[in-house]
Short mmCIF file of C-alpha atoms in Angstrom, two decimals:
data_model
loop_
_atom_site.label_atom_id
_atom_site.label_comp_id
_atom_site.label_asym_id
_atom_site.label_seq_id
_atom_site.Cartn_x
_atom_site.Cartn_y
_atom_site.Cartn_z
CA MET J 1 51.46 85.41 34.19
CA THR J 2 48.75 84.83 37.60
CA ASN J 3 45.27 86.31 36.14
CA PHE J 4 43.37 88.40 39.05
CA LYS J 5 39.57 88.52 38.86
CA SER J 6 39.95 91.67 40.46
CA ASN J 7 42.14 94.68 41.48
CA GLN J 8 41.37 94.40 44.85
CA GLU J 9 42.50 90.17 44.52
CA MET J 10 45.97 91.58 43.27
CA VAL J 11 46.30 93.90 45.94
CA ALA J 12 45.75 91.45 48.27
CA HIS J 13 48.41 89.29 46.66
CA ILE J 14 51.05 91.50 47.21
CA GLU J 15 50.28 92.50 50.64
CA GLU J 16 51.09 89.05 51.18
CA HIS J 17 54.49 89.28 50.05
CA PHE J 18 55.32 92.05 51.89
CA ASN J 19 53.48 90.46 55.27
CA GLN J 20 55.94 87.73 54.97
CA LYS J 21 58.82 87.02 57.52
CA GLY J 22 60.92 85.28 55.69
CA VAL J 23 63.96 87.54 54.48
CA SER J 24 63.22 89.10 50.20
CA PRO J 25 65.93 88.12 48.00
CA ILE J 26 65.75 91.35 46.91
CA THR J 27 65.41 93.90 50.25
CA PRO J 28 67.77 92.82 52.94
CA ASP J 29 66.44 92.27 56.34
CA MET J 30 67.14 96.27 58.48
CA SER J 31 67.62 94.15 61.75
CA CYS J 32 71.17 92.43 60.52
CA ASP J 33 72.33 95.62 59.89
CA ARG J 34 71.73 97.01 62.99
CA MET J 35 72.77 94.01 64.75
CA LEU J 36 76.00 94.07 62.97
CA ALA J 37 76.52 97.94 63.66
CA ARG J 38 75.84 96.88 67.41
CA GLU J 39 78.81 94.47 67.13
CA ILE J 40 81.11 96.59 65.43
CA GLU J 41 80.36 99.09 68.53
CA LYS J 42 80.74 96.65 70.87
CA ARG J 43 84.17 95.90 69.58
CA GLU J 44 84.76 98.95 69.05
CA LYS J 45 84.24 99.94 73.21
CA GLU J 46 86.44 97.02 74.24
CA VAL J 47 89.49 98.02 72.16
CA ARG J 48 89.02 101.63 73.60
CA ARG J 49 88.72 100.69 76.88
CA LEU J 50 91.72 98.16 76.86
CA ARG J 51 93.90 100.77 75.24
CA GLU J 52 93.18 103.56 78.07
CA GLN J 53 93.46 100.58 80.79
CA ARG J 54 96.55 100.25 79.20
CA GLU J 55 97.53 103.92 78.85
CA PHE J 56 96.43 104.04 82.51
CA GLU J 57 98.98 101.19 83.78
CA MET J 58 101.73 103.25 81.58
CA LEU J 59 100.98 106.38 83.03
CA ARG J 60 101.08 104.73 86.88
CA ALA J 61 104.68 103.34 86.02
CA GLN J 62 105.50 106.43 84.97
CA TYR J 63 104.84 108.07 87.74
CA GLY J 64 106.29 105.79 89.80
CA MET J 65 102.12 104.99 91.09
CA ASP J 66 102.98 100.87 90.00
CA ASN J 67 104.61 100.14 93.60
CA GLN J 68 107.12 98.11 91.58
CA GLY J 69 110.70 98.81 92.20
CA ASN J 70 112.91 101.19 94.92
CA PHE J 71 116.02 103.44 94.59
CA ARG J 72 117.95 100.35 95.43
CA GLU J 73 116.49 98.22 93.41
CA GLN J 74 116.59 100.13 90.05
CA SER J 75 120.29 101.13 91.15
CA LEU J 76 121.45 97.75 90.92
CA THR J 77 119.50 96.77 87.85
CA ASN J 78 120.88 99.47 85.98
CA MET J 79 124.11 99.91 87.03
CA GLN J 80 124.34 95.56 85.62
CA LYS J 81 123.23 97.11 82.29
CA ALA J 82 126.29 99.44 82.74
CA VAL J 83 128.65 96.69 83.25
CA TYR J 84 127.06 95.18 80.09
CA ALA J 85 126.87 97.91 78.16
CA GLY J 86 131.21 98.44 79.05
CA GLU J 87 130.37 102.08 80.69
CA MET J 88 131.32 100.37 84.49
CA THR J 89 134.10 98.22 85.16
CA VAL J 90 133.33 94.86 87.39
CA ALA J 91 135.17 96.86 90.28
CA ASP J 92 133.37 100.02 89.68
CA TYR J 93 130.08 97.88 90.38
CA TYR J 94 130.49 96.21 93.62
CA GLU J 95 132.25 99.19 95.04
CA ARG J 96 129.00 101.34 94.30
CA GLN J 97 126.98 98.77 95.84
CA ILE J 98 129.00 99.11 98.89
CA GLU J 99 128.39 102.89 99.07
CA LEU J 100 124.62 102.25 97.70
CA ARG J 101 124.43 99.95 101.16
CA ALA J 102 126.46 102.68 103.45
CA ALA J 103 124.13 105.29 102.02
CA GLU J 104 120.66 103.42 102.60
CA SER J 105 121.51 102.42 106.17
CA ASN J 106 122.54 105.79 107.64
CA GLY J 107 120.22 107.79 105.16
CA VAL J 108 123.10 109.95 104.06
CA ASP J 109 123.24 111.07 100.19
CA ASP J 110 127.01 109.38 98.88
CA GLY J 111 127.69 112.80 97.20
CA SER J 112 128.39 110.98 93.59
CA SER J 113 125.88 113.08 91.84
CA CYS J 114 126.87 116.34 93.45
CA THR J 115 128.86 119.03 91.42
CA LYS J 116 130.11 122.13 94.18
CA GLY J 117 131.55 125.50 93.69
CA LEU J 118 128.95 126.76 90.75
CA VAL J 119 127.95 129.75 91.76
CA PRO J 120 130.76 132.12 91.62
CA LYS J 121 132.17 130.34 88.42
CA ILE J 122 128.63 131.50 86.74
CA ARG J 123 128.41 134.73 88.55
CA GLY J 124 131.94 135.32 86.39
CA ILE J 125 131.07 134.21 83.16
CA SER J 126 127.82 135.41 83.23
CA GLY J 127 129.29 138.78 83.83
CA SER J 128 131.76 138.62 81.27
CA SER J 129 128.90 138.19 78.72
CA PRO J 130 128.60 141.36 76.68
CA ASN J 131 124.59 140.87 76.33
CA VAL J 132 124.26 140.99 79.91
CA VAL J 133 123.53 143.95 81.63
CA ARG J 134 123.64 142.53 85.06
CA THR J 135 123.50 138.98 87.01
CA LEU J 136 121.53 138.46 89.99
CA MET J 137 122.06 134.91 91.85
CA CYS J 138 121.53 132.84 94.92
CA THR J 139 124.03 133.00 97.50
CA THR J 140 125.14 128.97 97.02
CA VAL J 141 123.75 125.94 95.99
CA ASP J 142 125.13 122.80 94.64
CA HIS J 143 123.84 121.07 91.94
CA TYR J 144 122.34 117.02 92.27
CA ALA J 145 122.07 114.87 89.18
CA SER J 146 119.82 111.98 88.87
CA THR J 147 121.66 108.93 89.11
CA TYR J 148 121.27 105.30 88.29
CA GLY J 149 118.92 104.75 91.05
CA ASP J 150 116.46 107.66 90.22
CA LYS J 151 116.82 107.76 87.05
CA GLY J 152 113.34 108.54 85.53
CA TRP J 153 111.58 109.53 88.65
CA GLY J 154 113.59 111.26 91.47
CA CYS J 155 113.93 115.19 90.18
CA GLY J 156 111.43 116.21 92.84
CA TYR J 157 113.77 114.85 95.25
CA ARG J 158 117.00 116.23 93.36
CA ASN J 159 116.05 119.55 93.81
CA MET J 160 115.07 119.10 97.02
CA GLN J 161 118.52 118.11 97.51
CA MET J 162 119.36 121.29 95.83
CA MET J 163 117.60 124.09 97.50
CA LEU J 164 118.75 122.03 100.99
CA SER J 165 122.14 122.18 99.92
CA SER J 166 121.85 126.15 99.81
CA LEU J 167 119.78 126.09 103.22
CA LEU J 168 122.78 124.39 105.03
CA HIS J 169 124.97 126.90 104.39
CA HIS J 170 122.84 129.26 106.65
CA THR J 171 122.75 128.83 110.78
CA GLY J 172 119.46 129.50 111.08
CA TYR J 173 118.36 127.17 108.66
CA ASN J 174 120.68 124.67 109.14
CA GLU J 175 119.81 124.62 113.29
CA GLN J 176 116.05 123.55 111.65
CA LEU J 177 117.41 121.08 109.32
CA TYR J 178 119.09 119.30 111.85
CA LYS J 179 117.38 119.96 115.35
CA PRO J 180 117.57 116.86 117.50
CA SER J 181 113.92 115.45 118.32
CA LEU J 182 112.40 113.08 120.63
CA VAL J 183 109.31 112.97 118.00
CA GLY J 184 111.24 111.98 114.87
CA GLY J 185 111.71 116.01 113.73
CA GLY J 186 114.99 116.99 111.69
CA LEU J 187 115.90 115.43 108.76
CA TYR J 188 116.96 112.28 110.21
CA GLY J 189 114.81 111.86 113.32
CA MET J 190 116.94 112.08 115.98
CA SER J 191 116.88 111.86 119.30
CA GLY J 192 119.80 112.54 121.37
CA GLY J 193 122.51 112.69 118.79
CA ARG J 194 121.85 109.29 117.05
CA THR J 195 119.11 107.74 115.26
CA CYS J 196 119.04 103.83 114.69
CA GLY J 197 122.09 103.60 117.01
CA LEU J 198 124.17 105.02 114.42
CA GLU J 199 126.22 108.65 114.72
CA MET J 200 124.54 111.55 114.11
CA PRO J 201 125.45 112.56 110.72
CA SER J 202 127.78 116.40 110.38
CA ARG J 203 125.43 119.31 110.38
CA SER J 204 127.09 119.33 105.90
CA ALA J 205 125.35 116.25 105.45
CA MET J 206 122.94 115.42 102.29
CA PRO J 207 119.92 113.15 103.16
CA SER J 208 119.43 110.53 100.82
CA ILE J 209 116.44 110.33 98.52
CA SER J 210 115.03 107.03 101.09
CA ARG J 211 115.38 109.44 103.96
CA LEU J 212 113.58 112.26 102.46
CA GLN J 213 111.02 109.91 101.11
CA GLN J 214 110.80 108.81 105.45
CA HIS J 215 110.57 112.54 106.33
CA VAL J 216 107.54 113.13 104.28
CA GLU J 217 105.39 110.21 105.29
CA TRP J 218 106.44 111.88 109.01
CA ALA J 219 105.19 115.08 107.69
CA TRP J 220 102.39 114.11 106.41
CA GLY J 221 101.64 112.05 110.28
CA GLN J 222 101.90 115.46 111.51
CA GLY J 223 99.04 116.90 109.43
CA PHE J 224 100.89 118.05 106.84
CA ASP J 225 99.55 118.30 103.27
CA LEU J 226 96.47 115.11 104.23
CA GLN J 227 95.35 115.48 100.62
CA GLY J 228 99.02 115.14 98.87
CA SER J 229 99.23 112.43 101.39
CA ASP J 230 95.83 110.51 100.31
CA GLN J 231 96.98 111.39 96.49
CA LEU J 232 99.92 109.12 97.21
CA GLY J 233 98.11 106.61 98.93
CA GLY J 234 100.29 107.52 102.31
CA LYS J 235 103.54 105.92 101.53
CA LEU J 236 106.68 106.95 99.54
CA PHE J 237 109.50 104.92 101.28
CA ASN J 238 111.14 102.70 99.19
CA THR J 239 108.42 103.61 96.09
CA ARG J 240 109.74 105.33 92.88
CA LYS J 241 106.77 107.88 93.18
CA TRP J 242 107.03 111.52 92.00
CA ILE J 243 106.81 114.16 94.07
CA GLY J 244 106.50 117.86 93.27
CA ALA J 245 106.36 121.41 94.78
CA THR J 246 103.70 120.32 97.54
CA GLU J 247 105.47 117.69 98.75
CA VAL J 248 108.99 120.29 99.16
CA VAL J 249 106.76 122.47 101.25
CA THR J 250 105.58 119.65 103.42
CA VAL J 251 109.27 118.95 104.22
CA LEU J 252 110.42 122.37 104.46
CA SER J 253 107.44 123.46 106.42
CA SER J 254 107.65 120.53 108.93
CA LEU J 255 110.78 121.54 110.08
CA ARG J 256 109.43 124.95 110.85
CA ILE J 257 111.18 126.89 107.28
CA ARG J 258 108.48 129.35 106.32
CA CYS J 259 108.19 129.04 102.34
CA GLN J 260 105.54 130.25 99.86
CA LEU J 261 104.14 128.59 97.08
CA VAL J 262 103.27 130.49 93.87
CA ASP J 263 101.38 129.18 90.93
CA PHE J 264 101.22 131.00 87.50
CA HIS J 265 98.30 129.07 85.89
CA ARG J 266 98.25 129.96 82.71
CA PRO J 267 100.89 132.25 80.15
CA THR J 268 100.66 135.50 80.01
CA SER J 269 101.60 136.07 76.53
CA PRO J 270 99.84 135.25 73.64
CA ASP J 271 102.36 133.01 72.20
CA GLY J 272 102.69 130.94 75.19
CA SER J 273 105.27 132.11 77.43
CA HIS J 274 105.21 133.58 81.05
CA PRO J 275 106.79 136.77 81.52
CA GLU J 276 104.91 137.63 84.91
CA LEU J 277 106.39 134.21 86.09
CA PHE J 278 109.71 135.89 84.77
CA ASN J 279 109.44 139.25 86.33
CA TRP J 280 108.77 137.84 89.87
CA VAL J 281 111.87 135.76 89.74
CA LEU J 282 113.64 139.07 89.11
CA GLU J 283 112.05 140.63 91.73
CA TYR J 284 112.71 138.08 94.16
CA PHE J 285 116.27 138.17 93.38
CA GLN J 286 116.36 142.00 93.11
CA LYS J 287 115.56 141.96 96.74
CA ASN J 288 118.65 142.90 99.33
CA ASP J 289 118.62 139.98 101.35
CA ASP J 290 121.63 139.07 103.60
CA PHE J 291 120.93 135.20 102.19
CA LYS J 292 119.26 134.34 99.11
CA PRO J 293 118.13 130.62 99.03
CA PRO J 294 117.46 129.23 95.11
CA LEU J 295 114.12 128.69 93.82
CA TYR J 296 112.18 124.90 92.87
CA LEU J 297 110.35 125.40 89.73
CA GLN J 298 107.63 122.78 89.14
CA HIS J 299 106.24 121.81 86.25
CA GLN J 300 104.59 119.38 84.07
CA GLY J 301 106.61 115.99 84.31
CA HIS J 302 109.30 117.47 85.31
CA SER J 303 110.74 120.30 88.39
CA ARG J 304 114.06 122.05 88.06
CA THR J 305 115.70 124.72 90.23
CA ILE J 306 116.17 128.60 89.27
CA VAL J 307 119.42 129.78 90.69
CA GLY J 308 119.48 133.43 89.28
CA VAL J 309 118.80 135.53 86.50
CA GLU J 310 120.24 137.89 83.74
CA GLN J 311 119.34 140.98 82.68
CA LEU J 312 120.35 141.72 79.05
CA LYS J 313 120.87 144.80 77.27
CA ASP J 314 117.79 144.27 74.96
CA GLY J 315 115.41 144.78 77.84
CA GLY J 316 114.72 140.95 78.28
CA GLN J 317 115.58 137.82 80.95
CA CYS J 318 117.27 134.90 80.72
CA LEU J 319 116.44 132.36 83.60
CA LEU J 320 119.99 130.28 84.88
CA VAL J 321 118.65 127.16 85.92
CA PHE J 322 120.11 124.32 86.97
CA ASP J 323 118.18 120.69 85.64
CA PRO J 324 118.67 117.00 87.50
CA SER J 325 118.73 115.71 84.13
CA HIS J 326 122.46 117.19 83.13
CA SER J 327 125.18 114.97 84.86
CA PRO J 328 128.04 115.91 86.90
CA ARG J 329 130.13 115.87 83.70
CA GLN J 330 128.14 118.05 82.13
CA MET J 331 128.80 120.38 84.73
CA ALA J 332 132.08 120.18 84.70
CA GLN J 333 132.58 122.20 81.94
CA PHE J 334 132.47 125.23 84.12
CA ARG J 335 135.60 124.55 85.69
CA ASN J 336 137.18 125.20 82.46
CA THR J 337 137.41 128.09 80.97
CA SER J 338 137.34 126.70 76.95
CA THR J 339 133.93 124.87 78.28
CA ALA J 340 132.24 127.18 80.30
CA VAL J 341 130.45 128.72 77.38
CA ALA J 342 128.69 125.23 76.48
CA GLY J 343 128.06 125.19 80.21
CA MET J 344 125.72 128.15 80.16
CA ARG J 345 124.19 127.37 77.20
CA LEU J 346 122.72 124.25 79.39
CA ILE J 347 121.46 126.84 82.05
CA ARG J 348 120.25 129.57 80.83
CA LYS J 349 116.32 129.70 79.97
CA SER J 350 114.79 132.31 77.55
CA LEU J 351 111.77 133.80 77.68
CA ALA J 352 111.08 131.84 74.44
CA ALA J 353 112.56 127.88 76.03
CA MET J 354 109.64 128.65 79.14
CA LYS J 355 106.36 127.41 77.28
CA ALA J 356 104.83 124.83 79.50
CA ARG J 357 100.88 125.38 80.20
CA GLN J 358 101.77 126.40 83.83
CA TYR J 359 104.22 126.45 86.59
CA GLN J 360 104.84 126.48 90.59
CA VAL J 361 107.86 128.08 92.31
CA VAL J 362 108.48 127.27 95.45
CA ALA J 363 110.73 130.01 97.41
CA VAL J 364 111.93 130.01 101.63
CA CYS J 365 111.09 132.98 103.09
CA GLY J 366 112.29 132.62 106.87
CA ILE J 367 112.02 130.55 110.12
CA MET J 368 109.06 130.35 111.72
CA ASP J 369 108.71 133.22 114.48
CA THR J 370 105.85 131.10 116.94
CA GLU J 371 104.63 127.86 117.84
CA TYR J 372 101.09 129.59 117.13
CA GLU J 373 102.16 129.96 113.39
CA TYR J 374 103.79 126.32 113.00
CA GLN J 375 100.53 124.74 114.11
CA LEU J 376 98.40 126.96 111.69
CA VAL J 377 100.23 125.62 108.88
CA GLY J 378 100.29 121.84 110.67
CA GLU J 379 96.32 122.05 110.77
CA ALA J 380 96.20 123.89 107.48
CA GLY J 381 97.72 120.91 106.03
CA TYR J 382 100.03 122.94 103.26
CA SER J 383 102.38 126.17 103.82
CA LEU J 384 100.93 129.71 103.38
CA GLY J 385 101.18 130.51 99.73
CA ALA J 386 99.99 132.84 97.28
CA GLN J 387 98.31 132.21 93.70
CA ARG J 388 98.69 133.96 90.90
#
């Protein structure tokens, strides 16, 4: 043991050890721990950044914002898969190719996903149900299902087609939908009864998804919903971008059809349901109008079409809802008495079944009477509506 002549000498010796820059074998250098912690934090941030970037790209792809593919390309790809899976014959594949090419060239939907004549059948089945007191329905509507070309992104367009299928049966609305125009108005942008050198479609023809995309772009060019145009990059045609309630309003307003966009921002019941939405829908269908269009219903990630409402013996209500995700085969259940009950299960929606955080409803309210109203809506960039 080292002998120190005094306590001061011993203290100086000890302090000399603590002041050394080297790392003590007993006490590790805390700066190493800090460096390691910073490195771990840096790596974790990079992992989060890459994960968020990947999730963002997946979200863009989900909503068709990645500019990858369109209706025609997706149709061909999915039909080829159907052939390989034995769900479609080669002959059917080539026949559908021809139909697809024709539909894309003339802007008219080929009708392969359309089911007609449903309203009277549903009204009869609902009316005979023992727990239903009263059934209120729209005047008429056809069901349009998603197809090979728009599965996963086309619900907004299919529900717009359902709305249009109803309006086509009303003389006044039909006139607005197919009115020839020198500036691209009307669903086919017709001038002198022709469009792109082709014969004018019949007054009952349903616009294809591609044609609806073109019309939304045309309406944007007229000043309708500029905010929506910016959000979608000013381009819809030949993309898989999703559309929603505001695009439906844009199309209808640009055709001088008056409509109302109603927001149900939050549930109005403690259990997360929307009784206020149900009451609003009931009031809509209770109005004694000569012609009653369906309602366009939007919620996060999907849209549907409300075609009616049932009042039940217990005082409750069920909405009658068409969903584009239901196939023509499923909708065909209404044609047969033995399968109609199963069909009703598809479209009946109770209060407990409608618990999205918020909903938007588009209702058609008539035809714009004046040029002033049309200009007012166009300058505002959206159709005059209501919020709840």
